[in-house]
PDB file of C-alpha atoms in Angstrom:
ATOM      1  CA  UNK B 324      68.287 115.420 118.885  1.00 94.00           C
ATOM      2  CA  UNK B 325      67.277 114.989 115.108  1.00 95.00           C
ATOM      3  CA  UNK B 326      63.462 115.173 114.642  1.00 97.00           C
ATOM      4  CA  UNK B 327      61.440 115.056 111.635  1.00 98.00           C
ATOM      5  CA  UNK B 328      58.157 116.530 111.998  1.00 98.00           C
ATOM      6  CA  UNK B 329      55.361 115.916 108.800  1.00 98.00           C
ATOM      7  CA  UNK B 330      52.603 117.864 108.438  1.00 98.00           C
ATOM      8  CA  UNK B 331      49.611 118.347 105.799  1.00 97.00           C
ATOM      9  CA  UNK B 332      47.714 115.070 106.363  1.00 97.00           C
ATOM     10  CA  UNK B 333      43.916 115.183 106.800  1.00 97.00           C
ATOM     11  CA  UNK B 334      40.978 113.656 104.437  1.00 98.00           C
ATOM     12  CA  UNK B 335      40.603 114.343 100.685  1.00 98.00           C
ATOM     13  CA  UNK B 336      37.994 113.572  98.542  1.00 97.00           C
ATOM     14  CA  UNK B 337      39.405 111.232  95.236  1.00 98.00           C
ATOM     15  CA  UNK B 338      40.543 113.364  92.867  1.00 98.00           C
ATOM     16  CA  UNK B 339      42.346 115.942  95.229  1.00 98.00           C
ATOM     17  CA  UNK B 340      45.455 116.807  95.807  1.00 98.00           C
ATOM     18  CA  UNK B 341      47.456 117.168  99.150  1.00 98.00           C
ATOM     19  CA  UNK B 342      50.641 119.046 100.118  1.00 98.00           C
ATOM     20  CA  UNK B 343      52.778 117.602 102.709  1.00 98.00           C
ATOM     21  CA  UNK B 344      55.605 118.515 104.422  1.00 98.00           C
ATOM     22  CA  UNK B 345      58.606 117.178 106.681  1.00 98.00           C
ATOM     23  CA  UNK B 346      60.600 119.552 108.854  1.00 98.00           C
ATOM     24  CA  UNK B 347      63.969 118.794 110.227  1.00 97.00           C
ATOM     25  CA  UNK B 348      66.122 119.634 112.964  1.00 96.00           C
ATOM     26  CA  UNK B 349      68.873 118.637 114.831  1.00 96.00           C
ATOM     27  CA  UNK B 350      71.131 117.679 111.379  1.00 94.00           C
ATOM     28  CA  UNK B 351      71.821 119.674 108.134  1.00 95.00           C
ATOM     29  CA  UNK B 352      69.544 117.433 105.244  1.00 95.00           C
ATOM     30  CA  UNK B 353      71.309 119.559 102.238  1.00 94.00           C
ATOM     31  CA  UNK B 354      73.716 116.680 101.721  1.00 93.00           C
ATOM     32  CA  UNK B 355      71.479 113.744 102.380  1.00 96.00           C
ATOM     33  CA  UNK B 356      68.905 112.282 100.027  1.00 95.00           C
ATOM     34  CA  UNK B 357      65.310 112.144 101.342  1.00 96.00           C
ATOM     35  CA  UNK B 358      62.482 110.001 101.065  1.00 97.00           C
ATOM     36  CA  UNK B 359      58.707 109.733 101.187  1.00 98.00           C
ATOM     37  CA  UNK B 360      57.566 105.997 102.615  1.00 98.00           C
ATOM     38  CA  UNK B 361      53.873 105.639 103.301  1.00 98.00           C
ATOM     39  CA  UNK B 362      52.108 102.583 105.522  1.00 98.00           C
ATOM     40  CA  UNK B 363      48.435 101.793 104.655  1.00 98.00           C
ATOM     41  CA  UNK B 364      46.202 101.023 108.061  1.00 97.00           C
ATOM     42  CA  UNK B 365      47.200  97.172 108.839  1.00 96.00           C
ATOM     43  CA  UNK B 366      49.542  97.240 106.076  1.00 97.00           C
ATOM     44  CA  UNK B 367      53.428  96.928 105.074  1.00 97.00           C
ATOM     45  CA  UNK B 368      56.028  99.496 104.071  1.00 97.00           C
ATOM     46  CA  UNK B 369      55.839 101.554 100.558  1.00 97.00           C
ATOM     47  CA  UNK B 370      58.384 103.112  99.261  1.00 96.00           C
ATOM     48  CA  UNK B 371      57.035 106.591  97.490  1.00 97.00           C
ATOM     49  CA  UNK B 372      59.964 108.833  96.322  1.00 96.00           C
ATOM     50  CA  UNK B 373      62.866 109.996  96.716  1.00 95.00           C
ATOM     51  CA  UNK B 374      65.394 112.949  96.263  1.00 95.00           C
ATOM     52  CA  UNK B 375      69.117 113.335  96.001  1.00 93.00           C
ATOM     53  CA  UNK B 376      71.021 115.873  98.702  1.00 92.00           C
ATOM     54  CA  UNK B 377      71.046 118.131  95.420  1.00 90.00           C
ATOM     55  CA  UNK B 378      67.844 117.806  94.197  1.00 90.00           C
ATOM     56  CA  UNK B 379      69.299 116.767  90.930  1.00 90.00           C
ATOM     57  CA  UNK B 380      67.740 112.968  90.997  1.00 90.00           C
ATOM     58  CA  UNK B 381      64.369 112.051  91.914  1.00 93.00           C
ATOM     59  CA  UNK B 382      62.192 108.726  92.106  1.00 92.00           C
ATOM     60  CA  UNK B 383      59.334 107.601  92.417  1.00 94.00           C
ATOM     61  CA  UNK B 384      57.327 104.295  92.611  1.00 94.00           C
ATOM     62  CA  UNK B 385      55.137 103.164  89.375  1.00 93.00           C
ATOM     63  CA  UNK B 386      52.272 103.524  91.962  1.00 95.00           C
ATOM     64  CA  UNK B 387      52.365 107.256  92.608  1.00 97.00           C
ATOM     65  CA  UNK B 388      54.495 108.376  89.039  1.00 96.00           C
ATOM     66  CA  UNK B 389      52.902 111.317  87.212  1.00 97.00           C
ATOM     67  CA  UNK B 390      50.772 111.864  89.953  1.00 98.00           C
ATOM     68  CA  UNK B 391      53.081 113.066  92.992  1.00 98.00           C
ATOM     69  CA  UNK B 392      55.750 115.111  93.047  1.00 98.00           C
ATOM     70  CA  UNK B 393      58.601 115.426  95.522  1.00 97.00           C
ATOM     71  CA  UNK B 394      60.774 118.444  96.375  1.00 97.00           C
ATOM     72  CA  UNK B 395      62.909 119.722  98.882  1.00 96.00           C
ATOM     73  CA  UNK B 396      64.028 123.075 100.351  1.00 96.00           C
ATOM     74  CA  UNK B 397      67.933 123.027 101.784  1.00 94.00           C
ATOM     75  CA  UNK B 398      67.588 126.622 102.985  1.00 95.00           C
ATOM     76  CA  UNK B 399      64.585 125.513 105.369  1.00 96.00           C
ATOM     77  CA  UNK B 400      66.252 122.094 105.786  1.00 97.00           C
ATOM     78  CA  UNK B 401      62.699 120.413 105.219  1.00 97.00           C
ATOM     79  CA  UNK B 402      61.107 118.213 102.238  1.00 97.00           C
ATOM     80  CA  UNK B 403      57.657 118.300 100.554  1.00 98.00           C
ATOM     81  CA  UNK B 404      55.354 116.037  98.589  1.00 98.00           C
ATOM     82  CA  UNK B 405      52.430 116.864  96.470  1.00 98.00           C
ATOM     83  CA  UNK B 406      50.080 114.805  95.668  1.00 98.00           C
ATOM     84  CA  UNK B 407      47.532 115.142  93.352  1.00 98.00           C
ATOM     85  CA  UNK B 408      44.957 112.833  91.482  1.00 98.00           C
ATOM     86  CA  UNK B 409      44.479 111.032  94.959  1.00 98.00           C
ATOM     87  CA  UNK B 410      42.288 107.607  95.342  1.00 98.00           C
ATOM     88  CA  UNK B 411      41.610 105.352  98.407  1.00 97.00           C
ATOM     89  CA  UNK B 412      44.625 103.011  97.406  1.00 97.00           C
ATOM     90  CA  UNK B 413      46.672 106.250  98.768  1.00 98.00           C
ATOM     91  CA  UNK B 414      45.414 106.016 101.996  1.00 98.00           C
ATOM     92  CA  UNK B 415      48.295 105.577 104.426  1.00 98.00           C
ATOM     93  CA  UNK B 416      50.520 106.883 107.310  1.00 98.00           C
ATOM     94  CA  UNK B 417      53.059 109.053 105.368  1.00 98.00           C
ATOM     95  CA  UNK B 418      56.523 109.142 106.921  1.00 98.00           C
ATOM     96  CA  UNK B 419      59.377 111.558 106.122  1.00 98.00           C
ATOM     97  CA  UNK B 420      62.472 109.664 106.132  1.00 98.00           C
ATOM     98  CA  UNK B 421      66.662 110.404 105.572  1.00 97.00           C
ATOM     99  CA  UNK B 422      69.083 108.556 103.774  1.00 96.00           C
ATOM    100  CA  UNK B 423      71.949 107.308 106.006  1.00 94.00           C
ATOM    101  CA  UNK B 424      74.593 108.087 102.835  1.00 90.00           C
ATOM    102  CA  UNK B 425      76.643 111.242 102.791  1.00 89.00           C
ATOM    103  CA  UNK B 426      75.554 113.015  99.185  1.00 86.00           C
ATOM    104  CA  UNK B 427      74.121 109.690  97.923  1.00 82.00           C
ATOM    105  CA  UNK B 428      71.495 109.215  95.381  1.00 81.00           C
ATOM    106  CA  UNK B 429      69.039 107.570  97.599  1.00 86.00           C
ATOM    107  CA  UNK B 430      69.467 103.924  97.680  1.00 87.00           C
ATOM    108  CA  UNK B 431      69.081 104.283 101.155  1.00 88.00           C
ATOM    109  CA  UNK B 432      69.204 103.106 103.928  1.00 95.00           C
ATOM    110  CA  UNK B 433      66.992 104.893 106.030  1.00 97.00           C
ATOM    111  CA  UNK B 434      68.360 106.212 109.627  1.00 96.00           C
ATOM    112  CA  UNK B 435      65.875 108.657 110.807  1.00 97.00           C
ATOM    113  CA  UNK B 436      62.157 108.705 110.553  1.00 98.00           C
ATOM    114  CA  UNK B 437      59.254 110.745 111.044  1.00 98.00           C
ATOM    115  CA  UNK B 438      56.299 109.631 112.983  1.00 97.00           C
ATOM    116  CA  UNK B 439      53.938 109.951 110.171  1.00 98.00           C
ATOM    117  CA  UNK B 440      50.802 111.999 109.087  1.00 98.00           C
ATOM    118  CA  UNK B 441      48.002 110.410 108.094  1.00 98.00           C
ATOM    119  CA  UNK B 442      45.837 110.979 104.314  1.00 98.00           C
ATOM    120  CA  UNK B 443      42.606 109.465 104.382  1.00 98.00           C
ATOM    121  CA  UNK B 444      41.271 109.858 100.703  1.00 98.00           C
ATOM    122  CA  UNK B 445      37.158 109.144 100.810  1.00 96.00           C
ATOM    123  CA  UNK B 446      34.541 110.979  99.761  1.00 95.00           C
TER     124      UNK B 446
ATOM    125  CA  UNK A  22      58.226  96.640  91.997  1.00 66.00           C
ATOM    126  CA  UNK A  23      56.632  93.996  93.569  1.00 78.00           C
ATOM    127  CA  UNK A  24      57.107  93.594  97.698  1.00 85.00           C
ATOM    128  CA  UNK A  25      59.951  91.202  98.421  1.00 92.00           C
ATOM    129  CA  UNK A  26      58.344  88.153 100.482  1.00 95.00           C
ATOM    130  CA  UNK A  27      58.692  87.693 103.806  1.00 97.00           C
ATOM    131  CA  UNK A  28      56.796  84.859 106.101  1.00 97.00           C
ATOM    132  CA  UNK A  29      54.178  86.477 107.607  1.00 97.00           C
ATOM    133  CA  UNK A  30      54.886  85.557 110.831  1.00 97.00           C
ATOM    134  CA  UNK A  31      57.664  83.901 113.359  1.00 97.00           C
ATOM    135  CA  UNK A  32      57.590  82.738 116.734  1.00 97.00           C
ATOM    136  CA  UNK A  33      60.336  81.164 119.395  1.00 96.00           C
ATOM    137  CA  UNK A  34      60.572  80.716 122.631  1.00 96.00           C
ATOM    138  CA  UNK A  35      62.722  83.715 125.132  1.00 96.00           C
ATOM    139  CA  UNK A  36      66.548  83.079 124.895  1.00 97.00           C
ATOM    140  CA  UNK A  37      66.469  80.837 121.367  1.00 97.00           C
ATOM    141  CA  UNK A  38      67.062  82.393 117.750  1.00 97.00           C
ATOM    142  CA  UNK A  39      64.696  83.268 114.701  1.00 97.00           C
ATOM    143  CA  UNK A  40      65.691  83.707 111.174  1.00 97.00           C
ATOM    144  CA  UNK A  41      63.410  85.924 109.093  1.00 98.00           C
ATOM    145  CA  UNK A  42      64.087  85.542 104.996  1.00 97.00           C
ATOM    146  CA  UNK A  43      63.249  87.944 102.410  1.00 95.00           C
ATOM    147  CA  UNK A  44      63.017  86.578  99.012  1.00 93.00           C
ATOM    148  CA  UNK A  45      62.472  88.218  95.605  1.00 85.00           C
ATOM    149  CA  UNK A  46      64.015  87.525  92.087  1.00 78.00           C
ATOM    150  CA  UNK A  47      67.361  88.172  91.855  1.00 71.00           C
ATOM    151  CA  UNK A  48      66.576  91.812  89.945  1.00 72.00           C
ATOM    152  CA  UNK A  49      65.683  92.351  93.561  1.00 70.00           C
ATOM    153  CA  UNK A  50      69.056  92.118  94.922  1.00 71.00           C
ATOM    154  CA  UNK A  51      71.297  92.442  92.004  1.00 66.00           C
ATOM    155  CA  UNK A  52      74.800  92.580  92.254  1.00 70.00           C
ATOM    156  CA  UNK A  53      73.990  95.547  95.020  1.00 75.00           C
ATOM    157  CA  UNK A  54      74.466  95.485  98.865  1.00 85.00           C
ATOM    158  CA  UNK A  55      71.596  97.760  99.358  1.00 89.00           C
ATOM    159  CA  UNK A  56      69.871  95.398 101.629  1.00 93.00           C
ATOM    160  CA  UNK A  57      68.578  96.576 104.976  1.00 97.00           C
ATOM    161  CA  UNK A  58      65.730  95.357 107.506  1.00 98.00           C
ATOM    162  CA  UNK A  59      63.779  97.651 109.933  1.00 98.00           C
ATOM    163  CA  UNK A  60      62.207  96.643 113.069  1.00 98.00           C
ATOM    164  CA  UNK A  61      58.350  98.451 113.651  1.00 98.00           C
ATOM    165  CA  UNK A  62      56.658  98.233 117.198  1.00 98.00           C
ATOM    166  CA  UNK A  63      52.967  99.123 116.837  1.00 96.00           C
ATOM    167  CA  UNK A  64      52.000 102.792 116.374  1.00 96.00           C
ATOM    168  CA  UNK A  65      55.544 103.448 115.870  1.00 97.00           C
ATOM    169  CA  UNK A  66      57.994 104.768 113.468  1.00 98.00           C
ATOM    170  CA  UNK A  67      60.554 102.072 112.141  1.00 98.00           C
ATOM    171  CA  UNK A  68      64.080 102.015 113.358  1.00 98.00           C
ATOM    172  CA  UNK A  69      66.984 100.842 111.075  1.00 98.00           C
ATOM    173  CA  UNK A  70      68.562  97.468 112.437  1.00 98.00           C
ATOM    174  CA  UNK A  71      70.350  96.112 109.540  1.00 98.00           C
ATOM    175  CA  UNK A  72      72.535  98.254 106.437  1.00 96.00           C
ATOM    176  CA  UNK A  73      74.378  96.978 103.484  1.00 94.00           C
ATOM    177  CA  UNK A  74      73.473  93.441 104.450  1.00 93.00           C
ATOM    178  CA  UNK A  75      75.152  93.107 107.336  1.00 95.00           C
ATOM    179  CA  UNK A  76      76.203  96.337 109.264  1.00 96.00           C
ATOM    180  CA  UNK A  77      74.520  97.571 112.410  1.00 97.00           C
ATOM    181  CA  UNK A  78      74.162 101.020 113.052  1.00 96.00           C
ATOM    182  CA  UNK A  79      75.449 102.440 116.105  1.00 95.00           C
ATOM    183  CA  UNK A  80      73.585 101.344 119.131  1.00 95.00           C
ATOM    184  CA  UNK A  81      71.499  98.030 117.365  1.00 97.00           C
ATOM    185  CA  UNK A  82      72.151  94.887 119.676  1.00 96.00           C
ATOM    186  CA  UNK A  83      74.394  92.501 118.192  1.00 97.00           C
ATOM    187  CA  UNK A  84      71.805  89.861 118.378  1.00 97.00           C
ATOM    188  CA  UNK A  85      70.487  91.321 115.399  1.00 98.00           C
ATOM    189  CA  UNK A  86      72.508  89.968 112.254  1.00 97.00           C
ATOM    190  CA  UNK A  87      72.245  90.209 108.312  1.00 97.00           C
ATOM    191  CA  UNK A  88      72.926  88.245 105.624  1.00 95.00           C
ATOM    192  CA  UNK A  89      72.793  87.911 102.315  1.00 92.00           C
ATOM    193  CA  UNK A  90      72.956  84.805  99.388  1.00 89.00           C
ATOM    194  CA  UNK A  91      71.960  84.695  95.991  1.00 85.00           C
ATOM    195  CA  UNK A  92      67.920  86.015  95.889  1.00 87.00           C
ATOM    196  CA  UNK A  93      67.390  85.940  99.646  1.00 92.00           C
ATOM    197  CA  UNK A  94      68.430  88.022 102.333  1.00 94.00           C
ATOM    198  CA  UNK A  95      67.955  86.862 106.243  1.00 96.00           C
ATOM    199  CA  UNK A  96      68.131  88.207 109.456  1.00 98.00           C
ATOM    200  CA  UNK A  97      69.139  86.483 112.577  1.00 98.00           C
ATOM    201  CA  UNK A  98      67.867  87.699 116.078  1.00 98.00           C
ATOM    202  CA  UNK A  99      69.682  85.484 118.584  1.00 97.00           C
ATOM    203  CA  UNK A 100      68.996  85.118 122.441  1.00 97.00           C
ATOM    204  CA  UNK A 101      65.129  86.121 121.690  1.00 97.00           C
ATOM    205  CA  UNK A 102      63.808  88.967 124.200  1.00 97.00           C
ATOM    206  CA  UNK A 103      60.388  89.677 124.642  1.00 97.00           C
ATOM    207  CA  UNK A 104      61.734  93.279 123.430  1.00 97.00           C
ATOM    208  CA  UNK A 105      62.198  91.812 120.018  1.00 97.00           C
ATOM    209  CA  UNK A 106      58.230  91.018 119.837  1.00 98.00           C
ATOM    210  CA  UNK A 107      57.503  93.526 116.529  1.00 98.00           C
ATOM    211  CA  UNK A 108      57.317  93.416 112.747  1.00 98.00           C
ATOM    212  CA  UNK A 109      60.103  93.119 110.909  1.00 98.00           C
ATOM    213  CA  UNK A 110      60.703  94.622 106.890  1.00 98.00           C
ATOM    214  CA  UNK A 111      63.137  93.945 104.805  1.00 97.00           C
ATOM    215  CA  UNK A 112      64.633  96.452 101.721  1.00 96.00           C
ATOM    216  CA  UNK A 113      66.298  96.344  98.987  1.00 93.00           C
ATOM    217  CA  UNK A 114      67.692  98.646  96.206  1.00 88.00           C
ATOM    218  CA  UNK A 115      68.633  97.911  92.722  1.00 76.00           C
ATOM    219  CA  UNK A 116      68.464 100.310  89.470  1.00 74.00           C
ATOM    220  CA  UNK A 117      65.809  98.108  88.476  1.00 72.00           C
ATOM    221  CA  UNK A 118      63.346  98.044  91.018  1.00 67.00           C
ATOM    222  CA  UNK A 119      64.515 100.986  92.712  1.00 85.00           C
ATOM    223  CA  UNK A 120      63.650 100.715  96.972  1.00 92.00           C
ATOM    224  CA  UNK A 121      60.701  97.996  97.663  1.00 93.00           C
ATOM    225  CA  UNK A 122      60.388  96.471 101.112  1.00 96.00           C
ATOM    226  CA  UNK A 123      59.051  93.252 102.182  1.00 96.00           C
ATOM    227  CA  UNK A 124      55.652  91.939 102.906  1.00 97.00           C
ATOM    228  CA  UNK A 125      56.653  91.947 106.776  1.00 97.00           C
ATOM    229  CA  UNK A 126      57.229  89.587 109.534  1.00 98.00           C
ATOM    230  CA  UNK A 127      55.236  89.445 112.602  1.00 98.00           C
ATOM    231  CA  UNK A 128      57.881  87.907 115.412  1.00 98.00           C
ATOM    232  CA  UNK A 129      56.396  86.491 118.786  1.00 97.00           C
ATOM    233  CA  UNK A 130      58.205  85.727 121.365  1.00 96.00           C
ATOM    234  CA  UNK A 131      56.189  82.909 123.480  1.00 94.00           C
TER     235      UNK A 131
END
């Protein structure tokens, strides 16, 4: 069974920074891009950022650019995101989520999710 | 990278069909096939429905169908199941505007 598993939520005062993570298992990730997707309370879908199977292409969305970056780790089979000059507008549910193409860049589609940890940025 | 727009909500009655659109300019949906749609039940994850337009992925309901013309994409849920009461996003992918989802739609089944 494939699982993604994020971790490294929890509340931040604005102006902090915040490390999370997203473990897999159940499928290889090393040749599958990955992607950060975050869901303010009562809100819609936001794409964050992504990352190519190889690391060699990342993204991000004007909202978070500068201020987060994503990596991953192939040898753990897990991704992170740091986060740093937070404010309340990055409140959200963050969820970890795969690619569906084999070595793609990460135009997605999106087959397998996490179930989300939560930032709560308030002083 | 504004949200593509979605009608905030749709309802129909158990057994008829729905149509959800999902409009942006057309640097939204380019010359691409990138578009996809995602069903979310409350407190849940979301679940790919739709890929490249009009694909399923193994194990979606064929009730659930894509489409895709000029600056809107749709998706058709036919024979309506209380099941199908969640919100619905679309997404799309283009060099330009890189991955944005829709606003969301709320579907109710009466």
């Amino acid at each position: 069974e494939v699982q993604l598993v994020e971790s490294g939520g929890g509340l931040v005062q604005p102006g902090g920074s915040l490390r999370l993570s997203c473990a897999v298992s159940g499928l290889k990730i090393d040749e599958y891009a990955m992607h950060w997707v975050r869901q303010a309370p009562g809100k819609g879908l936001e794409w964050v950022s992504r990352i190519s199977w190889n690391g060699d292409n990342v993204g991000y969305a004007d909202s978070v650019k500068g201020r987060f970056v994503i990596s991953r780790d192939n040898v753990k089979n897990s991704l992170s995101l740091q986060m740093n000059s937070l404010s309340s507008e990055d409140t959200a549910l963050y969820y970890c989520a795969k690619d569906m193409e084999w070595e793609g860049g990460g135009e997605g589609p999106f087959d397998y999710w996490g179930q989300g940890t939560l930032v709560t940025v308030s002083s | 990278q504004s949200a593509l727009t979605q009608p905030a909500s749709v309802s129909e009655s158990p057994g008829q069909s729905v149509t959800i659109s999902c409009t942006g300019p057309s640097s939204a949906f380019g010359t691409y096939n990138y578009v996809s749609w995602y069903r979310q039940y409350p407190g849940k994850a979301p679940q790919l429905l739709i890929y490249h337009v009009n694909n399923r992925p193994s194990g979606v309901s064929s009730r659930f169908s894509g489409s895709k013309s000029g600056s809107t994409a749709s998706l058709t849920i036919s024979g309506l199941q209380a099941e199908d009461e969640a919100d619905y996003y679309c997404s799309s992918y283009t060099r330009v505007s890189n991955i944005v989802f829709g606003t969301g739609t709320k579907v109710t089944v009466l």
